[in-house]
Amino acid sequence: MRSRQIQITRVTVALFAVATCLFFLASRTEAAPAFNGKIAFTSDRTGHQEIYVMNDNGTNQVQLTNTAGLSNVPAWSPDGQRIAFGTNRDGNGEIYVMNADGSNQIRLTVNTASENAPAWSPDGTRIAFHSNRAGTGFEIFVMNADGSAQTRLTTNTASDLYPAWSPDGTKIAFYSNRDGNDEIYVMNADGSGQTRLTNNAFSDAQPAFSPDGAKILFQSNRDGSTPQIYVMNSNGSSQTRVTNHNSTDSEPVFSPDGNKIAFNRSSAAGFEVASMNADGSGVVLLTNNTALDTSPAWQPILPPDTIGLYRPSTSQFLERNTNTAGAPNATIAFGQAGDLPIAGDWNGDGINDVGVFRNGQFLLRQPLSIIVAGFAVNIVGTITVNFGQAGDLPVVGDWNGDGKDTPGVYRPSTNTFLLTNNNPSPTVDITFPLGATGDLPVAGDWNGDGITTVGLYRPSNNLFFLANSFATFVDITFGLGAPGDLPVAGDWDGDGKDTLGLYRSATSTVFLDNSFTTNVDVSFTFGQFLDQPVAGVWNKPPNSGVNDPSAGSSQVGQVQQFTTTCSDIDGWHNIATIDFRVSKKNDNDGDERDQERGKGKDRDNDERTVALWVQFDENNNLVHFYDPDTQTWSSGTPGSNTILSSRFAELHLAQTSVHGSGPNGRSVKVTWSVVFKHPAARKNYKQYLLITDDSGSNTGFDRVGSWSVTK
């Protein structure tokens, strides 16, 4: 379920059969983008600039805008459902927004100035852009996503251009000629703290953050007259060239998963849109014509909902992070006998939290972080919402598109939905009659318009009746399932629309359908008899990390400090472990035992190439150190007067430290104090990081740099 303001949200619905006390919970959830969608871009192939989209391999190029004026510089909303862009169709440059298919084009700015380069905030509520309305050059402005509350952020006589929002929403990067030539700057989202990141006599422009916020892409001509793609850490350090070509390479952007970069590459005929791996390898031209194809923007695609179960016998929610057979990734105890479970995004943070309905009272579980003696302590609180009455069936959804889920009930005695838009002091905001005796309520965003609506499941004939608004009664009718099946709703394929599924308790089998048909697209076993299905995105995996220095060398016996910076969207204290590895090659074979401390043997002998493998254990505040000869680990506390050692390297814990970005911050820095020994003096080492969170999700070993040890 997504809101009209494009905030991250989810929808959960519980229903049950009164005679047998069975119920199900249906959910739609949105989380941080994790998959790559289409690429929007600008092309003048029709004679003037228009917005196009194509698949990320260059196929199926489709024109979205078609006006007498120019339309350019597209920017996807965080949920991938809308595109903001600049156009002069009204006589001067203005910011517009449209749906992903080009429909419903709406003007957001109205004045006589020139405005362009829209950039969405990560929560989708605001759009930054540049404008010359002040009359002193271009400045950075910000507005609400509906065009209201337009506010100036920068104030000087130079031109500040092309804002780019950091993934956590706290920073905005841009480029400016205020110091005599184009340089990259960053500022707080309110315009304060403007800081220069690049400093040279050449042009540095077009900044773009990586999905984890650790890096910034940009274009620069510092190594010659032709602009090339560069990358740096988000604090301006480790500025590194990515492309090295005799063409002009410009306007780089990361893919939502961070593994690819889209950019412009000049050709004899004009400009083409190209893509490459994040390290600069594997360049592929996506367009190929005599036009100017520029300004690529990569569409975020929402991760699919995944299944979970509620076990009445133990009052436990069992959450699975993929729609596959296997053990729960997380188990949460909440409620008591007789409760009816629900789940929703109570605070708009993009994560499903569980709850229960108890005879006219909703009890909503909400993780909180509080400060005790200067330290962040994670606790679990409960929000109590009095709504409904005994005998009602609970439903949950974002009924008004504000990004937060709120309760509702279905009253079987009158076949009426009663829905509220408020927590924790609700009033009845929507009353919607629907159904007949014996019907069970469902809810979801059936048409992808951003609003949760309701429906019914009729067990007597296994039919669904779904409404796309609160003004019509039934828009979709179809049959699915067999007697005894429990329905569950969710967006199983991440296309922005909720569809239905079934849980067959007798065989502990899940059946998921990606369309409103009798077809089943996914099936797998999970749970046990009498479990009840739930669905949602239960956690956000941790982001990747960055190492500083990312490249270089150190002599044998020299103390070398590496700084690992990584983050978790849920807060860095939810990070379980941070693994830093210096080796000749990565463990790409999927041998999980190679990633577990002190377990098993190295199947493929890749540990023979390891010069250093250290791990910070956040939950126990310990650093673990791997010895590749004995395949064993030793441990110590950061800051302690201890040296952990192998034949290849030493880790000095007295100079090893861990610093978080604040009690509720998402980022953490680990400083490793390393001394390499003679057996490690070989060339062409690579640096790898693996970030794992408390739920077991991890980034895999990502390559983050290289290193050499010299004698």
XYZ file of C-alpha atoms in Angstrom:
711
model
C 0.000 0.000 0.000
C 1.380 3.406 -0.870
C 0.147 6.844 0.082
C -0.733 9.715 -2.187
C 2.144 11.593 -0.645
C 4.417 8.671 -1.558
C 5.398 7.985 1.990
C 6.558 4.534 2.941
C 3.597 2.589 4.308
C 2.006 -0.800 4.688
C -1.465 -2.203 5.061
C -2.532 -5.079 7.236
C -5.924 -6.687 7.541
C -7.041 -9.381 9.934
C -10.098 -11.515 9.405
C -11.353 -14.709 10.894
C -14.127 -17.241 10.714
C -16.191 -16.779 13.831
C -17.300 -20.376 14.125
C -13.763 -21.767 14.150
C -11.916 -18.691 15.489
C -9.605 -18.785 12.465
C -8.531 -15.478 10.978
C -6.002 -14.085 8.546
C -4.049 -10.883 8.293
C -3.413 -9.224 4.930
C -0.748 -6.627 4.437
C 0.735 -4.292 1.907
C 4.019 -2.726 2.792
C 6.612 -0.474 1.265
C 10.240 -0.385 2.194
C 13.430 1.200 1.045
C 13.977 0.507 -2.609
C 15.982 -2.698 -3.171
C 15.372 -3.580 -6.823
C 16.057 -1.844 -10.125
C 13.211 -0.779 -12.348
C 13.021 1.183 -15.580
C 15.284 4.064 -16.581
C 13.691 7.408 -17.414
C 15.688 9.761 -19.615
C 15.498 12.821 -21.869
C 15.672 12.545 -25.657
C 15.273 15.022 -28.535
C 14.712 12.264 -31.107
C 11.368 13.848 -32.092
C 12.982 17.238 -32.687
C 12.709 18.576 -29.142
C 13.297 17.191 -25.668
C 10.737 14.798 -24.178
C 10.719 12.264 -21.333
C 11.091 8.580 -22.202
C 11.370 5.361 -20.207
C 12.991 2.056 -21.073
C 13.857 -1.226 -19.446
C 17.215 -1.246 -17.693
C 18.703 -3.198 -20.621
C 17.602 -0.538 -23.138
C 14.596 -2.362 -24.560
C 11.019 -1.081 -24.843
C 11.748 2.649 -25.144
C 8.479 4.550 -24.664
C 7.755 8.281 -24.944
C 5.846 9.709 -21.953
C 5.540 13.443 -22.693
C 4.512 15.084 -25.959
C 4.110 18.857 -25.918
C 5.240 21.841 -27.949
C 7.716 22.754 -25.226
C 10.733 20.984 -23.829
C 10.450 18.352 -21.074
C 13.623 17.073 -19.420
C 15.561 16.000 -16.283
C 13.186 13.293 -14.961
C 13.280 12.189 -11.299
C 11.471 9.136 -9.904
C 9.509 9.295 -6.669
C 10.821 6.933 -3.957
C 8.035 4.427 -4.585
C 8.648 4.438 -8.345
C 5.091 5.485 -9.141
C 5.588 9.118 -10.226
C 8.108 11.196 -12.168
C 8.913 14.836 -11.500
C 10.489 16.753 -14.384
C 11.204 20.195 -15.772
C 9.361 21.684 -18.736
C 8.950 25.038 -20.480
C 5.591 24.182 -22.000
C 4.099 27.218 -20.237
C 6.700 29.636 -21.595
C 9.352 29.242 -18.899
C 10.890 26.428 -16.898
C 8.525 24.901 -14.323
C 8.396 21.697 -12.289
C 5.715 19.148 -13.193
C 4.887 15.690 -11.908
C 3.195 12.771 -13.673
C 2.382 9.129 -13.139
C 4.955 6.552 -14.202
C 3.033 5.899 -17.426
C 2.952 9.601 -18.369
C -0.631 10.231 -17.332
C -1.952 12.936 -15.014
C 0.691 15.611 -15.681
C 0.355 18.299 -12.985
C 2.140 21.649 -12.649
C 3.763 22.257 -9.251
C 5.511 25.636 -9.645
C 3.931 28.767 -11.118
C 6.054 31.892 -11.686
C 8.004 33.695 -14.411
C 11.393 32.278 -13.414
C 13.238 29.242 -14.734
C 13.097 26.104 -12.558
C 14.341 22.571 -13.100
C 16.256 19.574 -11.682
C 13.649 18.191 -9.258
C 14.848 15.725 -6.597
C 12.515 13.811 -4.272
C 13.170 13.471 -0.571
C 13.520 9.813 0.495
C 10.121 9.838 2.221
C 8.461 11.300 -0.878
C 6.964 14.283 0.930
C 9.212 17.006 -0.539
C 10.917 17.960 -3.798
C 14.109 20.009 -4.022
C 14.847 21.950 -7.223
C 16.853 24.891 -8.531
C 15.315 28.222 -9.520
C 16.451 31.695 -10.547
C 13.331 33.361 -9.178
C 15.440 35.379 -6.716
C 17.115 37.210 -9.610
C 20.698 36.635 -8.423
C 21.413 33.322 -10.147
C 20.063 29.870 -9.491
C 19.421 28.823 -5.900
C 18.248 25.585 -4.284
C 14.602 25.536 -3.182
C 12.418 22.877 -1.601
C 8.636 22.371 -1.643
C 6.083 19.845 -0.550
C 5.355 17.141 -3.090
C 2.075 18.878 -3.990
C 3.873 22.154 -4.779
C 3.019 23.957 -1.545
C 5.395 25.584 0.979
C 8.127 26.553 -1.504
C 11.184 27.569 0.530
C 14.600 28.906 -0.445
C 17.593 27.002 0.998
C 20.661 28.737 -0.491
C 21.310 32.488 -0.673
C 24.216 33.952 -2.639
C 24.990 35.659 -5.949
C 26.365 32.491 -7.575
C 24.449 29.617 -9.149
C 23.618 26.601 -6.974
C 22.351 23.764 -9.138
C 21.082 20.173 -9.321
C 20.194 19.164 -5.747
C 20.506 15.506 -4.710
C 19.008 14.189 -1.491
C 20.890 11.790 0.796
C 19.072 8.486 1.427
C 18.462 9.311 5.093
C 16.874 12.658 4.192
C 19.244 14.737 6.318
C 21.518 16.149 3.584
C 21.269 17.718 0.141
C 24.246 17.734 -2.219
C 24.492 20.246 -5.077
C 27.101 21.979 -7.170
C 27.913 25.679 -7.159
C 30.279 28.166 -8.811
C 30.352 30.391 -5.728
C 34.125 29.884 -5.417
C 34.914 30.699 -9.047
C 34.293 27.306 -10.642
C 31.890 24.406 -10.227
C 32.444 22.410 -7.032
C 30.356 19.870 -5.100
C 28.774 21.031 -1.848
C 26.567 19.417 0.763
C 24.199 21.002 3.280
C 21.657 19.991 5.840
C 18.136 19.517 4.500
C 17.116 22.890 5.986
C 19.922 24.716 4.149
C 22.287 25.039 7.109
C 25.831 23.708 7.313
C 26.823 24.295 3.678
C 30.168 22.533 3.182
C 32.456 22.263 0.166
C 33.482 18.673 -0.723
C 35.657 19.173 -3.825
C 38.362 21.775 -4.286
C 40.299 22.142 -7.530
C 40.572 24.391 -10.566
C 38.284 22.285 -12.706
C 34.552 21.654 -12.953
C 32.994 19.157 -10.524
C 29.237 18.809 -11.032
C 26.104 16.608 -10.991
C 26.345 14.931 -7.556
C 24.325 11.779 -6.839
C 24.301 9.775 -3.582
C 24.686 6.021 -3.436
C 21.669 4.132 -2.011
C 23.432 3.642 1.323
C 24.530 7.285 1.500
C 28.204 6.351 1.840
C 29.343 7.625 -1.573
C 28.641 10.458 -4.019
C 29.006 10.135 -7.778
C 29.884 13.214 -9.819
C 31.367 14.320 -13.123
C 34.676 16.172 -13.425
C 37.142 17.271 -16.090
C 40.061 17.451 -13.627
C 42.116 14.915 -15.579
C 41.627 16.523 -18.998
C 39.195 18.535 -21.068
C 36.622 15.736 -21.295
C 34.344 15.156 -18.259
C 34.539 11.701 -16.694
C 32.694 9.926 -13.860
C 34.186 10.041 -10.360
C 33.128 8.763 -6.962
C 34.012 9.915 -3.458
C 32.986 9.186 0.082
C 30.072 11.317 1.237
C 32.446 13.440 3.324
C 34.524 14.286 0.233
C 37.409 11.893 0.908
C 38.861 9.259 -1.462
C 37.932 10.963 -4.741
C 38.440 8.260 -7.385
C 38.003 8.159 -11.145
C 35.480 5.561 -12.385
C 35.495 5.997 -16.188
C 38.506 6.535 -18.450
C 37.276 7.011 -21.978
C 37.892 9.414 -24.837
C 34.213 10.387 -24.759
C 32.357 12.732 -22.440
C 30.847 10.762 -19.547
C 28.396 12.755 -17.438
C 25.243 12.857 -15.258
C 25.905 9.620 -13.306
C 23.306 8.014 -11.036
C 23.388 4.808 -9.017
C 20.868 2.038 -9.548
C 18.577 1.499 -6.527
C 20.540 -1.606 -5.498
C 23.854 0.276 -5.796
C 25.423 -2.259 -8.148
C 25.079 -0.258 -11.384
C 25.598 3.303 -12.624
C 23.633 4.916 -15.449
C 25.222 7.904 -17.208
C 25.552 9.813 -20.492
C 28.291 8.954 -22.992
C 28.994 11.147 -25.999
C 29.253 9.689 -29.490
C 29.814 11.050 -32.973
C 26.057 11.306 -33.386
C 25.227 12.901 -30.032
C 24.774 11.472 -26.533
C 23.615 8.018 -25.510
C 22.468 6.621 -22.171
C 24.819 3.930 -20.903
C 25.137 1.725 -17.840
C 28.081 0.075 -16.121
C 28.982 -1.794 -12.993
C 29.641 0.359 -9.941
C 33.414 -0.165 -10.347
C 33.350 1.153 -13.932
C 33.494 -2.199 -15.700
C 30.939 -3.643 -18.099
C 29.886 -0.477 -19.958
C 26.801 -1.035 -22.134
C 25.121 1.536 -24.393
C 21.373 1.441 -23.745
C 20.352 3.852 -26.521
C 21.788 4.062 -30.020
C 20.573 6.787 -32.355
C 21.493 10.229 -33.715
C 19.607 12.091 -30.986
C 20.720 13.517 -27.653
C 19.721 10.983 -24.998
C 20.629 12.312 -21.549
C 19.682 12.662 -17.850
C 19.060 9.021 -16.884
C 17.074 8.345 -13.699
C 16.626 4.866 -12.273
C 13.211 3.770 -11.017
C 13.014 2.272 -7.520
C 10.899 -0.867 -7.312
C 9.329 -1.849 -4.038
C 10.425 -5.147 -2.552
C 7.627 -7.687 -2.449
C 5.644 -8.532 0.636
C 6.661 -11.762 2.323
C 4.688 -14.238 4.321
C 4.447 -14.646 8.066
C 2.339 -16.681 10.453
C 0.612 -16.169 13.761
C 0.572 -19.147 16.137
C -2.403 -18.872 18.534
C -1.107 -21.596 20.834
C 1.964 -19.526 21.731
C 0.804 -15.987 20.754
C 3.828 -15.665 18.461
C 4.297 -13.973 15.117
C 6.646 -15.955 12.846
C 8.077 -13.740 10.125
C 9.775 -14.930 6.936
C 11.803 -12.487 4.806
C 11.358 -14.351 1.515
C 8.440 -16.163 -0.080
C 10.153 -19.518 0.166
C 10.050 -22.510 2.453
C 12.227 -22.300 5.540
C 12.440 -21.356 9.188
C 11.209 -17.982 10.473
C 13.709 -15.140 10.207
C 12.193 -13.534 13.301
C 9.822 -14.660 16.064
C 7.877 -12.084 18.096
C 5.759 -12.919 21.140
C 2.856 -10.522 21.606
C -0.712 -10.759 22.866
C -2.642 -13.364 24.806
C -5.160 -16.146 24.284
C -8.214 -14.991 22.351
C -6.539 -11.973 20.752
C -6.894 -11.352 17.022
C -3.526 -10.403 15.497
C -2.965 -7.451 13.178
C 0.057 -5.656 11.741
C 0.735 -2.244 10.276
C 3.117 0.669 9.964
C 1.996 2.657 13.002
C 4.702 5.342 12.774
C 5.436 5.575 9.044
C 8.959 4.159 9.288
C 8.389 1.593 6.553
C 8.427 -1.494 8.773
C 5.482 -3.669 9.741
C 4.926 -3.862 13.488
C 2.502 -6.365 14.968
C -0.488 -5.851 17.239
C -3.662 -7.469 18.462
C -7.360 -6.632 18.660
C -8.999 -7.442 21.986
C -12.752 -6.856 22.273
C -12.847 -3.267 21.060
C -9.255 -2.368 21.874
C -6.230 -2.339 19.588
C -2.838 -2.972 21.202
C -0.071 -1.949 18.792
C 3.515 -3.086 19.374
C 6.041 -0.327 18.657
C 9.848 -0.610 19.022
C 11.320 2.520 20.610
C 14.787 3.857 21.350
C 15.250 5.768 24.591
C 18.306 7.393 26.151
C 19.504 5.957 29.458
C 22.654 7.446 31.019
C 23.653 8.853 27.650
C 23.238 5.575 25.756
C 20.536 4.434 23.374
C 18.473 1.540 24.734
C 16.029 -0.303 22.490
C 12.722 -1.151 24.138
C 9.285 -2.220 22.976
C 6.309 -0.036 23.769
C 2.586 -0.586 23.295
C 0.107 1.907 21.840
C -3.467 1.404 23.033
C -6.279 2.478 20.699
C -9.896 2.131 21.774
C -11.981 1.538 18.666
C -14.772 -0.837 17.803
C -16.562 -3.290 20.059
C -16.648 -6.964 20.967
C -17.638 -9.065 17.964
C -16.082 -6.693 15.432
C -13.419 -8.017 13.067
C -10.271 -5.853 12.888
C -8.862 -4.329 9.714
C -5.842 -2.056 9.317
C -4.818 0.279 6.512
C -3.746 3.700 5.326
C -7.215 4.929 4.506
C -6.204 8.521 3.697
C -2.724 8.081 2.238
C -0.814 9.882 4.978
C 1.837 7.183 5.247
C 0.660 5.670 8.539
C -1.654 2.732 9.104
C -4.643 3.145 11.376
C -7.293 0.676 12.615
C -10.740 -0.097 11.415
C -13.347 -2.748 12.074
C -15.877 -4.725 10.115
C -19.143 -5.120 12.002
C -20.817 -8.399 10.953
C -24.114 -7.477 12.615
C -24.611 -4.637 10.106
C -22.133 -5.678 7.378
C -20.412 -2.306 7.700
C -16.808 -1.110 7.707
C -15.955 1.570 10.295
C -12.534 3.120 9.611
C -10.457 5.749 11.407
C -7.613 7.931 10.175
C -6.222 8.682 13.630
C -4.099 7.098 16.343
C -4.350 6.988 19.325
C -7.658 8.908 19.749
C -9.784 7.688 16.874
C -13.090 8.841 15.508
C -15.094 7.144 12.768
C -13.969 8.856 9.554
C -15.290 6.404 6.942
C -18.406 4.238 7.043
C -18.797 1.795 4.178
C -21.576 -0.827 3.926
C -20.664 -4.016 2.095
C -21.313 -7.731 2.215
C -23.647 -10.330 3.602
C -23.862 -12.669 6.572
C -20.782 -14.865 6.862
C -18.532 -12.622 4.760
C -15.040 -11.852 6.038
C -13.234 -8.513 5.492
C -10.078 -7.970 3.468
C -8.211 -4.778 2.596
C -5.456 -3.630 0.264
C -4.495 -1.292 -2.539
C -6.107 -3.270 -5.328
C -5.466 -0.708 -8.110
C -2.194 0.880 -6.967
C -3.664 4.341 -6.432
C -2.061 4.748 -3.014
C -5.172 4.338 -0.884
C -6.188 1.253 1.060
C -9.695 0.122 0.252
C -11.711 -2.853 1.419
C -13.254 -6.043 0.178
C -14.851 -9.275 1.288
C -14.136 -12.981 1.102
C -17.127 -15.300 0.961
C -16.107 -18.737 2.350
C -19.289 -20.386 1.112
C -18.154 -20.131 -2.518
C -14.507 -18.966 -2.211
C -15.220 -15.677 -3.970
C -13.539 -12.311 -3.406
C -15.419 -9.006 -3.801
C -13.056 -6.010 -3.870
C -13.758 -2.258 -4.037
C -11.287 0.283 -5.425
C -12.828 3.226 -3.577
C -15.277 4.069 -0.844
C -17.720 5.379 -3.448
C -18.277 2.148 -5.382
C -19.189 -1.250 -4.046
C -17.573 -4.032 -6.100
C -14.972 -3.461 -8.822
C -13.277 -6.875 -8.839
C -14.819 -10.318 -8.387
C -12.945 -13.591 -8.749
C -12.702 -17.031 -7.200
C -9.702 -18.572 -5.508
C -9.095 -21.364 -3.039
C -10.884 -24.286 -1.472
C -12.938 -24.846 1.692
C -10.835 -24.283 4.788
C -8.236 -22.063 3.092
C -7.349 -18.816 4.866
C -6.882 -15.795 2.580
C -3.978 -13.365 2.877
C -3.287 -10.218 0.833
C -0.051 -8.553 -0.226
C 2.032 -7.214 -3.082
C 3.927 -10.397 -3.855
C 5.776 -9.114 -6.948
C 6.432 -5.484 -5.958
C 4.292 -3.975 -8.708
C 2.480 -1.626 -6.319
C -0.803 -3.504 -6.285
C -2.081 -5.886 -3.647
C -3.343 -9.270 -4.733
C -4.530 -12.311 -2.825
C -3.059 -15.532 -1.517
C -4.156 -18.503 0.541
C -2.832 -20.488 3.475
C -3.875 -24.145 3.588
C -3.478 -25.009 7.254
C -4.030 -28.738 6.765
C -0.863 -28.994 4.640
C 0.964 -25.856 5.892
C 1.132 -24.569 2.304
C 1.145 -20.976 1.057
C -0.341 -20.144 -2.372
C 0.265 -16.653 -3.822
C -1.423 -15.093 -6.853
C 0.012 -12.015 -8.615
C -3.212 -11.162 -10.430
C -6.918 -11.375 -9.741
C -7.265 -14.762 -11.414
C -7.487 -18.400 -10.419
C -3.778 -18.852 -11.198
C -1.250 -19.517 -8.436
C 2.188 -18.035 -9.139
C 4.105 -19.119 -6.026
C 3.587 -21.986 -3.586
C 5.701 -23.290 -0.705
C 5.376 -24.876 2.730
C 5.732 -22.890 5.940
C 4.454 -23.255 9.488
C 2.217 -25.868 11.022
C -1.430 -26.829 11.470
C -3.665 -24.057 12.885
C -1.158 -21.292 12.109
C -2.731 -18.203 10.554
C -1.152 -16.234 7.677
C 0.211 -12.694 7.843
C 2.192 -10.689 5.292
C 4.456 -7.674 5.084
C 8.013 -6.430 4.841
C 9.296 -7.211 8.290
C 12.712 -5.622 8.211
C 15.005 -3.504 6.079
C 18.343 -5.146 5.326
C 21.475 -3.249 6.284
C 23.185 -1.006 3.780
C 26.615 -1.702 2.404
C 29.695 -0.009 3.808
C 32.713 1.977 2.697
C 36.362 1.757 3.718
C 38.825 4.615 4.057
C 41.414 4.429 2.659
C 39.832 2.446 -0.135
C 43.154 1.954 -1.902
C 46.856 2.281 -1.161
C 49.652 0.354 0.476
C 51.451 -0.106 3.781
C 54.821 -1.520 4.699
C 55.378 -4.609 6.776
C 55.437 -3.554 10.428
C 53.699 -0.224 9.760
C 50.576 0.617 11.761
C 47.765 1.153 9.263
C 44.334 2.394 10.291
C 41.283 1.536 8.203
C 37.914 3.142 8.895
C 34.783 1.179 8.035
C 31.595 3.233 7.762
C 28.281 1.426 7.347
C 24.646 1.898 8.221
C 21.362 0.170 8.844
C 18.122 1.868 7.857
C 16.613 0.699 11.161
C 19.437 2.186 13.247
C 23.033 1.071 13.619
C 22.367 -0.730 16.910
C 20.373 -3.257 14.865
C 23.617 -4.230 13.119
C 24.776 -7.578 14.461
C 28.237 -7.880 12.896
C 30.596 -5.985 10.607
C 33.173 -8.131 8.799
C 36.259 -6.504 7.225
C 38.377 -8.714 5.050
C 41.628 -8.170 3.105
C 42.204 -11.083 0.730
C 43.315 -12.051 -2.736
C 39.788 -13.014 -3.726
C 36.250 -12.992 -2.433
C 34.222 -15.949 -1.231
C 31.791 -16.024 -4.152
C 30.816 -19.673 -3.908
C 28.061 -19.224 -1.352
C 29.871 -21.365 1.225
C 28.103 -20.034 4.308
C 30.500 -21.853 6.625
C 33.291 -19.585 5.351
C 31.328 -16.709 6.875
C 30.711 -18.288 10.273
C 33.199 -17.864 13.071
C 35.057 -21.067 13.888
C 32.689 -23.438 12.109
C 33.673 -26.149 9.664
C 36.486 -26.280 7.145
C 37.216 -24.095 4.185
C 35.840 -26.128 1.296
C 37.533 -24.271 -1.540
C 40.747 -23.219 0.242
C 40.002 -19.556 -0.367
C 41.172 -18.777 3.185
C 44.737 -19.376 1.992
C 44.419 -15.941 0.370
C 43.271 -14.082 3.508
C 45.702 -11.546 4.965
C 43.174 -10.090 7.427
C 39.677 -10.971 8.574
C 38.225 -9.110 11.535
C 34.665 -8.836 12.783
C 32.960 -6.385 15.122
C 30.188 -8.023 17.167
C 27.831 -5.182 18.126
C 25.642 -7.171 20.480
C 28.617 -8.221 22.642
C 30.938 -5.248 21.952
C 33.707 -7.614 20.887
C 36.153 -7.738 18.014
C 36.842 -11.191 16.601
C 40.082 -11.934 14.725
C 40.490 -14.844 12.299
C 43.627 -16.972 11.952
C 43.577 -18.577 8.479
C 46.245 -21.148 9.433
C 44.275 -22.681 12.306
C 40.832 -21.556 11.053
C 40.049 -20.321 14.558
C 38.999 -17.004 16.028
C 40.287 -14.965 18.976
C 38.418 -12.062 20.571
C 38.891 -8.866 22.532
C 37.208 -5.600 23.491
C 37.764 -2.428 21.424
C 40.090 -0.078 23.302
C 41.582 -2.806 25.482
C 45.327 -3.280 25.763
C 45.274 -6.434 23.649
C 46.875 -7.469 20.369
C 45.186 -10.194 18.326
C 47.617 -11.856 15.987
C 48.069 -14.350 13.152
C 51.020 -15.171 10.903
C 49.834 -12.492 8.466
C 48.664 -9.545 10.585
C 48.051 -8.030 14.009
C 45.050 -6.080 15.247
C 45.862 -3.551 17.986
C 42.675 -3.181 20.048
C 44.002 -0.203 22.017
C 43.712 1.861 18.833
C 40.605 0.093 17.541
C 37.390 1.999 18.237
C 33.667 2.080 17.436
C 31.650 5.306 17.115
C 27.966 5.547 16.218
C 26.255 8.538 14.644
C 24.126 9.168 17.727
C 21.603 7.385 19.917
C 19.123 7.035 17.067
C 21.577 7.314 14.187
C 21.891 4.858 11.354
C 25.640 5.003 10.750
C 28.587 3.545 12.659
C 32.335 3.861 12.139
C 34.807 1.179 13.152
C 38.493 2.098 13.162
C 40.760 -0.938 12.775
C 44.417 -0.567 13.761
C 46.300 -3.162 11.694
C 49.928 -4.194 11.309
C 50.698 -6.527 8.389
C 53.549 -9.043 8.645
C 56.046 -10.454 6.108
C 53.886 -13.410 4.934
C 51.218 -10.893 3.876
C 53.593 -8.970 1.604
C 51.894 -9.791 -1.664
C 50.359 -7.494 -4.254
C 46.780 -7.127 -5.447
C 44.837 -7.608 -2.225
C 41.218 -6.524 -2.229
C 39.086 -5.116 0.593
C 35.666 -6.620 1.351
C 32.887 -5.756 3.811
C 29.968 -7.865 5.043
C 27.237 -6.204 7.134
C 24.731 -8.439 8.974
C 21.764 -7.235 11.008
C 20.003 -8.796 13.984
C 17.457 -10.575 11.783
C 20.176 -12.320 9.793
C 19.889 -10.197 6.637
C 23.261 -9.281 5.181
C 24.874 -7.461 2.302
C 27.137 -10.279 1.232
C 30.847 -9.601 0.962
C 31.006 -6.386 -1.084
C 34.278 -5.307 -2.625
C 35.085 -1.835 -1.280
C 38.671 -1.257 -2.387
C 42.151 -2.677 -2.855
C 45.367 -2.772 -0.829
C 49.028 -3.718 -1.154
C 51.502 -4.793 1.523
C 55.136 -3.948 0.767
C 58.358 -5.174 2.378
